[in-house]
Coordinates of C-alpha atoms in Angstrom, one line a residue:
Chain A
X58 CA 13.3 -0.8 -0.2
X59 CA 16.1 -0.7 2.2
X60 CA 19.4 -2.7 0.9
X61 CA 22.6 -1.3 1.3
X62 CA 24.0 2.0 2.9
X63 CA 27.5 3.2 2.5
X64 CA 29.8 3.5 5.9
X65 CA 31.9 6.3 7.2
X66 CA 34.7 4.2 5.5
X67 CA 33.5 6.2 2.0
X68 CA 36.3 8.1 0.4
X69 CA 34.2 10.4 -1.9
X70 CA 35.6 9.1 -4.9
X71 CA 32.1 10.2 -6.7
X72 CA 32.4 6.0 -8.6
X73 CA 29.3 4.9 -6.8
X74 CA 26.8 7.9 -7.7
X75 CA 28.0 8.0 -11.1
X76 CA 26.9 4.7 -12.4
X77 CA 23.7 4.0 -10.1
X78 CA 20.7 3.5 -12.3
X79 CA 18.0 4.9 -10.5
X80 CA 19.9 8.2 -9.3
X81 CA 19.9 7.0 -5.9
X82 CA 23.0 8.0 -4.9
X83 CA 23.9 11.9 -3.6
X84 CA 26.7 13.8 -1.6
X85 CA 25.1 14.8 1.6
X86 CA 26.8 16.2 4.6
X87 CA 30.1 14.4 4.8
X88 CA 29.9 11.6 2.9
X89 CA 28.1 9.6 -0.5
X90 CA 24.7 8.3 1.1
X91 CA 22.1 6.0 -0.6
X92 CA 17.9 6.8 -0.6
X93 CA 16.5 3.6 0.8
X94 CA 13.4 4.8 -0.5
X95 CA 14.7 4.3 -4.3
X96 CA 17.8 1.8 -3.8
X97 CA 16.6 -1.4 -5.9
X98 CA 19.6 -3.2 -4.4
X99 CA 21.4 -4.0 -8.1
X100 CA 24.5 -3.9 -6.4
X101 CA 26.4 -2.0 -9.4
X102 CA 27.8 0.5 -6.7
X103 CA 28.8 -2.3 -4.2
X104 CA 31.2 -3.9 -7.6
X105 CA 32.5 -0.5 -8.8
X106 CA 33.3 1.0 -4.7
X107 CA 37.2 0.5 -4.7
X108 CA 37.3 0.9 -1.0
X109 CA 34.1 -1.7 -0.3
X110 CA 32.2 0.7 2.0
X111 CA 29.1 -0.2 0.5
X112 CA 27.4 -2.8 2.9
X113 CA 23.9 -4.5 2.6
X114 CA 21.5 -2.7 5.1
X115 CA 21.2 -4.8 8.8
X116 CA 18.1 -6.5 8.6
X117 CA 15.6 -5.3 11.2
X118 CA 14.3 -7.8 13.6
X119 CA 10.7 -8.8 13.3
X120 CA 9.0 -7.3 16.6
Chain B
X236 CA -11.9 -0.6 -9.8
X237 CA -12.5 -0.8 -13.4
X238 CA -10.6 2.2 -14.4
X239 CA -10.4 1.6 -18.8
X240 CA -7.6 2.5 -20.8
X241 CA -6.0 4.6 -18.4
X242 CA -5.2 2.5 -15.6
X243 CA -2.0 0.9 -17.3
X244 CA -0.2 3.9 -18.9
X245 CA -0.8 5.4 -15.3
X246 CA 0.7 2.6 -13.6
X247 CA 3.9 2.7 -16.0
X248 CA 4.0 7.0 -15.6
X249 CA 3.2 7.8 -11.9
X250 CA 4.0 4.4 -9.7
X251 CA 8.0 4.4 -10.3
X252 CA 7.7 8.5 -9.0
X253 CA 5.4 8.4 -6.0
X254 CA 6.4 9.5 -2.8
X255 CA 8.8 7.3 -1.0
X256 CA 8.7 5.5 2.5
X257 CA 10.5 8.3 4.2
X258 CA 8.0 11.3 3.0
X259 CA 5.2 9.2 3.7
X260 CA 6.2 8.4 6.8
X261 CA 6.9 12.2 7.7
X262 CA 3.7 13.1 6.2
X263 CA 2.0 10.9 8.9
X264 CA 4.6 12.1 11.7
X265 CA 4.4 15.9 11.3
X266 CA 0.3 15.5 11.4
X267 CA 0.7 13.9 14.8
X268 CA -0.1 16.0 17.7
X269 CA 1.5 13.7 19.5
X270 CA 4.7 13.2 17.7
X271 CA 7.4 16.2 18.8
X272 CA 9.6 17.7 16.6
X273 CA 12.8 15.7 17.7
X274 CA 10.6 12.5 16.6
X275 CA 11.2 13.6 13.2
X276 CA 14.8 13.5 13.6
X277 CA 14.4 9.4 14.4
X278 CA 12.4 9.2 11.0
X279 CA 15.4 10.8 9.1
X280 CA 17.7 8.6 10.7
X281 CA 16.5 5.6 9.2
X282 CA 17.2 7.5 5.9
X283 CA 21.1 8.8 5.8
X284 CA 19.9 10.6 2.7
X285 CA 17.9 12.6 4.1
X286 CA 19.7 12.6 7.4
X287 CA 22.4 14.5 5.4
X288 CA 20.7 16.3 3.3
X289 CA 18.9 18.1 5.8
X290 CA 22.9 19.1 7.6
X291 CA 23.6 20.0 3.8
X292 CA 21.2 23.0 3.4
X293 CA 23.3 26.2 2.8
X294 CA 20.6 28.0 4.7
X295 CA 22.2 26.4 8.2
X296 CA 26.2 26.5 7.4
X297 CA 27.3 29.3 9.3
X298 CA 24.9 27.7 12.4
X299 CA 26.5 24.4 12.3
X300 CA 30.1 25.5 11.6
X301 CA 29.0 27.0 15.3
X302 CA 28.2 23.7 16.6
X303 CA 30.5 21.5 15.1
X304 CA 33.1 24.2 16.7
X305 CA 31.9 24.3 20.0
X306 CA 33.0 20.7 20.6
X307 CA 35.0 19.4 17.0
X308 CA 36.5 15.9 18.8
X309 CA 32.6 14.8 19.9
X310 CA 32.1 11.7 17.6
X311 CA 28.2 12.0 17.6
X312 CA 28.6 15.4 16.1
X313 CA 26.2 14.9 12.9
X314 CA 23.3 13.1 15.2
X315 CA 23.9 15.9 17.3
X316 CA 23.2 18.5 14.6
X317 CA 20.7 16.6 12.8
X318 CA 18.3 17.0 16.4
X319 CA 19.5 20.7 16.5
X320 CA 18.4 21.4 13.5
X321 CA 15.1 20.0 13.8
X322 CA 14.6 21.5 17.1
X323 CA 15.7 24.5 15.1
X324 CA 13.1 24.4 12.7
X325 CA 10.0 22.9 14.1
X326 CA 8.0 20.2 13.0
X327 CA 6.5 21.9 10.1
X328 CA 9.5 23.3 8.9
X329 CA 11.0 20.0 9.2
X330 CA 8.3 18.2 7.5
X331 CA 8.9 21.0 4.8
X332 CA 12.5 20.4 3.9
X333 CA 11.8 16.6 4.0
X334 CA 9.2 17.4 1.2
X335 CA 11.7 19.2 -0.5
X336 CA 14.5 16.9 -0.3
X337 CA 12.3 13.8 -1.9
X338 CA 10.9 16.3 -5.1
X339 CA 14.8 17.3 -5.5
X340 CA 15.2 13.6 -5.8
X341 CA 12.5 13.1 -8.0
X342 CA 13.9 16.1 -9.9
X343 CA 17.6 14.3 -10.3
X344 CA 18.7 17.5 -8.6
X345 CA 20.3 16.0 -5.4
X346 CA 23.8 17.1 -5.2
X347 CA 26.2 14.7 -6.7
X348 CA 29.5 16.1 -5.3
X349 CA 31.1 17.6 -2.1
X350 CA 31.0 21.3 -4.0
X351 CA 27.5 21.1 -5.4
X352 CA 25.8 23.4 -3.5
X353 CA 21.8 22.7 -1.9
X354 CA 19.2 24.5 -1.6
X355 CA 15.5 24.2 -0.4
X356 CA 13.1 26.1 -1.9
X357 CA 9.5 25.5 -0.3
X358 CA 7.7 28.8 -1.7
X359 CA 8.3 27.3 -4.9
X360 CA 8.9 23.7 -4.8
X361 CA 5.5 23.0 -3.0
X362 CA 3.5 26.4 -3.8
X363 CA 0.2 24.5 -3.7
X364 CA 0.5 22.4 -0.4
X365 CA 1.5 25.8 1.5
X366 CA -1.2 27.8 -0.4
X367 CA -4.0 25.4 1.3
X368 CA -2.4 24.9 4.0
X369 CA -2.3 28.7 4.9
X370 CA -5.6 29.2 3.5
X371 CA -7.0 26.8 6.4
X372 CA -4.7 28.0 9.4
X373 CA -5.8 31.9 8.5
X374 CA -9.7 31.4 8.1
X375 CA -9.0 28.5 11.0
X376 CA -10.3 25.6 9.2
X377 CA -9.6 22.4 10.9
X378 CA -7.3 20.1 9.7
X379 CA -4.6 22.0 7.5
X380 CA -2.1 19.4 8.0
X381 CA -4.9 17.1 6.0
X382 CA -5.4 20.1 3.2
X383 CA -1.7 19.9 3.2
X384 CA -1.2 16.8 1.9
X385 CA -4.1 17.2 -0.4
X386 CA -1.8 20.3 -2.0
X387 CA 1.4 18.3 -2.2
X388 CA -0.9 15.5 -4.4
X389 CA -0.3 18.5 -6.8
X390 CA 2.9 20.2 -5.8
X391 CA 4.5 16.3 -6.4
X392 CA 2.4 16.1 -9.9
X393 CA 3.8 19.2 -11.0
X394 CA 7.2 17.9 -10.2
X395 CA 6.1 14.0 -12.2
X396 CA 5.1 16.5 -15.2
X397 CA 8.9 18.4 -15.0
X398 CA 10.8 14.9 -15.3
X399 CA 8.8 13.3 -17.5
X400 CA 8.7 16.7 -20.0
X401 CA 5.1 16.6 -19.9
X402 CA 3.2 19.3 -22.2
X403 CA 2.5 22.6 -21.2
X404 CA -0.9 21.7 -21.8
X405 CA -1.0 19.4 -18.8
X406 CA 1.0 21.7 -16.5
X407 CA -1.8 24.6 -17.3
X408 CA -4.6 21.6 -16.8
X409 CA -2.8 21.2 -13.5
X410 CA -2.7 24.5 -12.2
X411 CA -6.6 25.1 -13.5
X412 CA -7.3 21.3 -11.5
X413 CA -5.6 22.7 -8.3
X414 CA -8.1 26.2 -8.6
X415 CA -11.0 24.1 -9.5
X416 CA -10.4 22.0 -6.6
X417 CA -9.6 24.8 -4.0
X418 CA -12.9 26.7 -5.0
X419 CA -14.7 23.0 -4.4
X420 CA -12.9 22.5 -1.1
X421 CA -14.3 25.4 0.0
X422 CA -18.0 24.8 -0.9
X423 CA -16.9 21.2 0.6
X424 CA -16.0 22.3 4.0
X425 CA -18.7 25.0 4.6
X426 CA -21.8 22.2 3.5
X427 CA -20.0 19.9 5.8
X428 CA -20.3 22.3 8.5
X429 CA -24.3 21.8 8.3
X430 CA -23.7 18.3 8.8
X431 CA -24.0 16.7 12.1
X432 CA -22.2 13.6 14.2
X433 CA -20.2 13.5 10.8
X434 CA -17.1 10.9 11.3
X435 CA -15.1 11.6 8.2
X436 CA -15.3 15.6 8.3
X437 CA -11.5 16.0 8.0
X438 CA -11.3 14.8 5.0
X439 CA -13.6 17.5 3.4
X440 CA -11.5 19.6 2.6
X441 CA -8.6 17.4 1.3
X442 CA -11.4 15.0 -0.5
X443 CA -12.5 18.1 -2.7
X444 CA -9.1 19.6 -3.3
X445 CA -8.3 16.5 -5.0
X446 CA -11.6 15.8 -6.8
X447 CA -10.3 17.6 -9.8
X448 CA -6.7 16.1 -9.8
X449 CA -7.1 13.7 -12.6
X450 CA -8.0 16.1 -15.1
X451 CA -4.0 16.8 -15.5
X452 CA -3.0 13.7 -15.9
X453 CA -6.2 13.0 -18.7
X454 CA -4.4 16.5 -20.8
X455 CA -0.4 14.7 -19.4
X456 CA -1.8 11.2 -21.0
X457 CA -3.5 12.6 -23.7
X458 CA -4.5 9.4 -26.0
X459 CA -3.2 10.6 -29.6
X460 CA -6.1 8.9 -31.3
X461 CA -8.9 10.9 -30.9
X462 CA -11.0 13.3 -32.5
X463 CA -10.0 16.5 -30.8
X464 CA -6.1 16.8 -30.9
X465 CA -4.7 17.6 -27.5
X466 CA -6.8 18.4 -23.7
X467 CA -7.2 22.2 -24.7
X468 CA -8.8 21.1 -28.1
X469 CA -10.8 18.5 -26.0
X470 CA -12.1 21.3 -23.5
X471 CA -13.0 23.7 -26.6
X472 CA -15.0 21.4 -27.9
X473 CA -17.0 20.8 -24.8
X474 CA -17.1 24.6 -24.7
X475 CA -19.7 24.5 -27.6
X476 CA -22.5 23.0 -25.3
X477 CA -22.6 26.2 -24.2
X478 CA -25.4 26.1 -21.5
X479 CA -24.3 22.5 -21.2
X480 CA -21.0 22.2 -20.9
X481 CA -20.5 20.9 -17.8
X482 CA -22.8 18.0 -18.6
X483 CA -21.0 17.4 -21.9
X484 CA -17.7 17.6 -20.3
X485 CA -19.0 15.0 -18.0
X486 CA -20.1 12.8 -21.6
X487 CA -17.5 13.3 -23.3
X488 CA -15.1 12.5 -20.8
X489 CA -16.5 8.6 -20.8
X490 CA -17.2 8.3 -24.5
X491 CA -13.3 9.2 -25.4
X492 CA -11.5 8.2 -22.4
X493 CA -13.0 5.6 -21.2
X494 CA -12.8 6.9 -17.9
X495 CA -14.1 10.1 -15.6
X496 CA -11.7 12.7 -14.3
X497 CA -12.4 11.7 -10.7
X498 CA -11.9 8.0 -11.6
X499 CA -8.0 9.0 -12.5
X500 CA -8.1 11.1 -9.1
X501 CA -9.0 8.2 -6.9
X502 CA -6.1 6.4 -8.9
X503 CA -3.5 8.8 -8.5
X504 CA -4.8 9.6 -4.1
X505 CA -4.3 5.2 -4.8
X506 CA -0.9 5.1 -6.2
X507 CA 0.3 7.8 -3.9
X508 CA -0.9 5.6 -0.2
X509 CA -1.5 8.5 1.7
X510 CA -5.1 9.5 2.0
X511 CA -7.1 6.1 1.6
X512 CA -10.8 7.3 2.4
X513 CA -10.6 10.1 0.2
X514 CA -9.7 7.8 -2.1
X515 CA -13.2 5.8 -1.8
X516 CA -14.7 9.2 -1.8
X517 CA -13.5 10.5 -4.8
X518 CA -14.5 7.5 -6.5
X519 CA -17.9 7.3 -5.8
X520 CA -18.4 11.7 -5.7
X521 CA -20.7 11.4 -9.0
X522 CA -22.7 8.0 -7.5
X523 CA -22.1 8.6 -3.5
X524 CA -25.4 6.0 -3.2
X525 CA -23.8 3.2 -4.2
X526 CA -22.2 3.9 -0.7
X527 CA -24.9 4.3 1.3
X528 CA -25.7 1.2 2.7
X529 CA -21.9 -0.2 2.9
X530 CA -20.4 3.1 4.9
X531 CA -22.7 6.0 5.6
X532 CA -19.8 8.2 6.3
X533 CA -18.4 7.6 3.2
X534 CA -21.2 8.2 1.5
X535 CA -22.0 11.7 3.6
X536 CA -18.1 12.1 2.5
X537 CA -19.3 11.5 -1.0
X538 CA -22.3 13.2 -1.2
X539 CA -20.8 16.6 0.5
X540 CA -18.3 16.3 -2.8
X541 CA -21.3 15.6 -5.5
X542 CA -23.2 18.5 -4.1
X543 CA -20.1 20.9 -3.6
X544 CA -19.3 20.1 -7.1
X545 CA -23.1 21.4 -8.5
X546 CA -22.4 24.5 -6.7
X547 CA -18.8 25.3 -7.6
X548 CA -20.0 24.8 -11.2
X549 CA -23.3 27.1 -10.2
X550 CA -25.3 24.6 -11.4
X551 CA -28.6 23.6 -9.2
X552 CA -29.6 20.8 -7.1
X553 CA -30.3 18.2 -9.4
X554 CA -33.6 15.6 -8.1
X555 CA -31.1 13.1 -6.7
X556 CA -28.9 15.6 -5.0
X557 CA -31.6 16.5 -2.8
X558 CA -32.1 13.7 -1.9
X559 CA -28.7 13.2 -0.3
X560 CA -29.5 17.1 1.6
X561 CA -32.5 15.2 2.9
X562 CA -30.1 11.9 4.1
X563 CA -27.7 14.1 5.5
X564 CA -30.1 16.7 7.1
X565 CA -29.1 19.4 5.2
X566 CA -32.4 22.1 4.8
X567 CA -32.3 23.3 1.1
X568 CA -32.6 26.7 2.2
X569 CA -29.1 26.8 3.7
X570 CA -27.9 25.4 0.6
X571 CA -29.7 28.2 -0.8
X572 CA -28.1 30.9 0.8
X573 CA -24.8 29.8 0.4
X574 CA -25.1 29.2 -3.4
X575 CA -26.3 33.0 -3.5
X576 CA -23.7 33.9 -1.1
X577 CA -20.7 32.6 -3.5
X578 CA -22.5 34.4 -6.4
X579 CA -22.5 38.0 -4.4
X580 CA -19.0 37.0 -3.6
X581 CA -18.1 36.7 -7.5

């Protein structure tokens, strides 16, 4: 379930990752990124970001 | 599909830990002859955490410190490496480290900070899915990227059983399901070599690897009620039929559980999404005629798993069975030889 995705905004401040519930959250190359396999969309993450990169996901146009 | 008192505490164990989306999709991808390795990259993208994840492997540092030198002000730089790297590493390869990436987050064993470091492991992480897959490529069998998948049904159990602290019990059930179902894949794919004009022959071999499957998760789910303790005490006491044990596993199995071990296989090929018509076939591998007149395929499918079973367990023909060698033009002789074959093999 694709919700939200952190931007290239994200200051590594490790808050997001530490409090999502379903461990959704990792450090990949450069930056914190979200699954979208596994992201239920609870928003914790997006209240606790203190820089507000965490954005919902565009929503794909139907084809 | 009436399943019994199984198909709940199944739900509640293995739906939250399937594979996601992005495996699936790579799953589907990688077996593509069409599909080229840089496709894969697109099918990352739409996942940044496996996008990253797959610039994060320590494996390709020094490589990409290259790149990233070679032109440092090039804003595109991660999409850049991200198509190197698959390029890099093939489609297999690729499809590999995807794999590896969703079991590490099934495993809770992503890295959670800049300094972690990450590793993929394939030889170990998905042992069985490479074991059949190289299996097939070396003897050429068709379709390895099918057996494939059948293998990581297991590699990604194994991984279910490791979160959820599952028994040893069911992690030695597992390993003796995945040898069960290798030797019946086998059987599996040589009867359905006699078979002619036969639509669903690629999934033979992945049909009969998984046949077995749901024995792990009978020993994983192991209802405490019952008479016999835990799986192992359950098998021992099958084990004095003696001549018959085969025939009282196959009893028992419904009289306790309420269920047959390749009833909970369908259910977890179901609950996975990736292999539908082995699902069917799996299902119906002890009764493949109540598939003969809605798909005869399926049933051929079915019957080639009914019949590889007998033999795996070096059991004869039983009146019924030959009846299916008679549906699917199979002369009993060259059933025959290959049963003695497999016991001058032994």
């Amino acid at each position: 379930m694709a919700t939200h995705l952190i931007t290239s905004a994200c200051t590594r401040c490790d808050a997001c990752a530490a409090v999502c519930p379903t461990a959704s959250i990792s450090f990949g190359a450069t930056q914190y990124v979200i699954d979208q396999d596994t992201c239920t969309g609870c928003e914790i993450c997006v209240t606790v970001c203190p820089v507000d990169v965490i954005v919902p996901t565009p929503r794909q146009q139907p084809e | 599909m009436e399943v019994g008192r199984f198909s709940q505490l199944i739900a509640e164990y293995l739906q939250p830990l399937v594979p996601g989306e992005t495996v699936r999709s790579l799953l589907e991808a990688s077996a593509d002859p069409v599909i080229r390795p840089l496709d894969l990259a697109t099918l990352f993208r739409r996942n940044q955490t496996y996008a990253q994840l797959i610039r994060r492997m320590d494996l390709l540092q020094s490589r990409i410190a290259e790149w990233v030198a070679e032109d440092e002000k090039r804003l595109d730089m991660g999409d850049v490496i991200l198509d190197r790297i698959v390029s890099l590493l093939g489609k297999q390869a690729t499809r590999n480290a995807g794999v590896c990436i969703g079991l590490h987050r099934l495993s809770g064993t992503l890295p959670k900070k800049e300094t972690d470091r990450f590793n993929l492991n394939p030889q170990d992480q998905i042992k069985f899915a490479l074991t059949v897959e190289a299996f097939c490529q070396e003897n050429s069998l068709a379709y390895s990227e099918k057996a494939y998948v059948a293998g990581l049904h297991y590699d990604w159990l194994k991984a279910i059983f490791v979160k959820n602290k599952t028994s040893k019990d069911a992690q030695t059930a597992l390993s003796n399901a995945f040898t069960e179902g290798f030797e019946m894949a086998r059987i599996a794919y040589d009867l359905s070599r006699l078979v002619k004009n036969f639509k669903y022959d690629h999934y033979v071999f992945s049909a009969a690897l998984l046949e077995p499957i749901g024995m792990s998760l009978m020993s994983a789910l192991y209802p405490k009620d019952l008479a016999a303790k835990s799986w192992s005490a359950f098998i021992a006491d099958c084990e004095k039929f003696k001549g018959r044990k085969d025939d009282a596993f196959d009893a028992l199995q419904s009289q306790r559980f309420d269920i047959r071990h390749h009833e909970l296989s369908a259910l977890v090929v179901n609950y996975f999404g990736i292999l539908a018509t082995v699902e069917k076939a799996v299902h119906f591998s002890k009764e493949p005629h109540f598939l003969k007149g809605a798909d005869s395929d399926l049933y051929r499918l079915a019957a080639i798993l009914s019949m590889a079973k007998t033999l795996q367990r070096k059991k004869p023909m039983s009146e019924v069975q030959k009846d299916y060698m008679r549906d699917l033009q199979i002369a009993e002789h060259e059933v025959l030889l290959m049963s003695e074959e497999m016991k001058m093999k032994k």
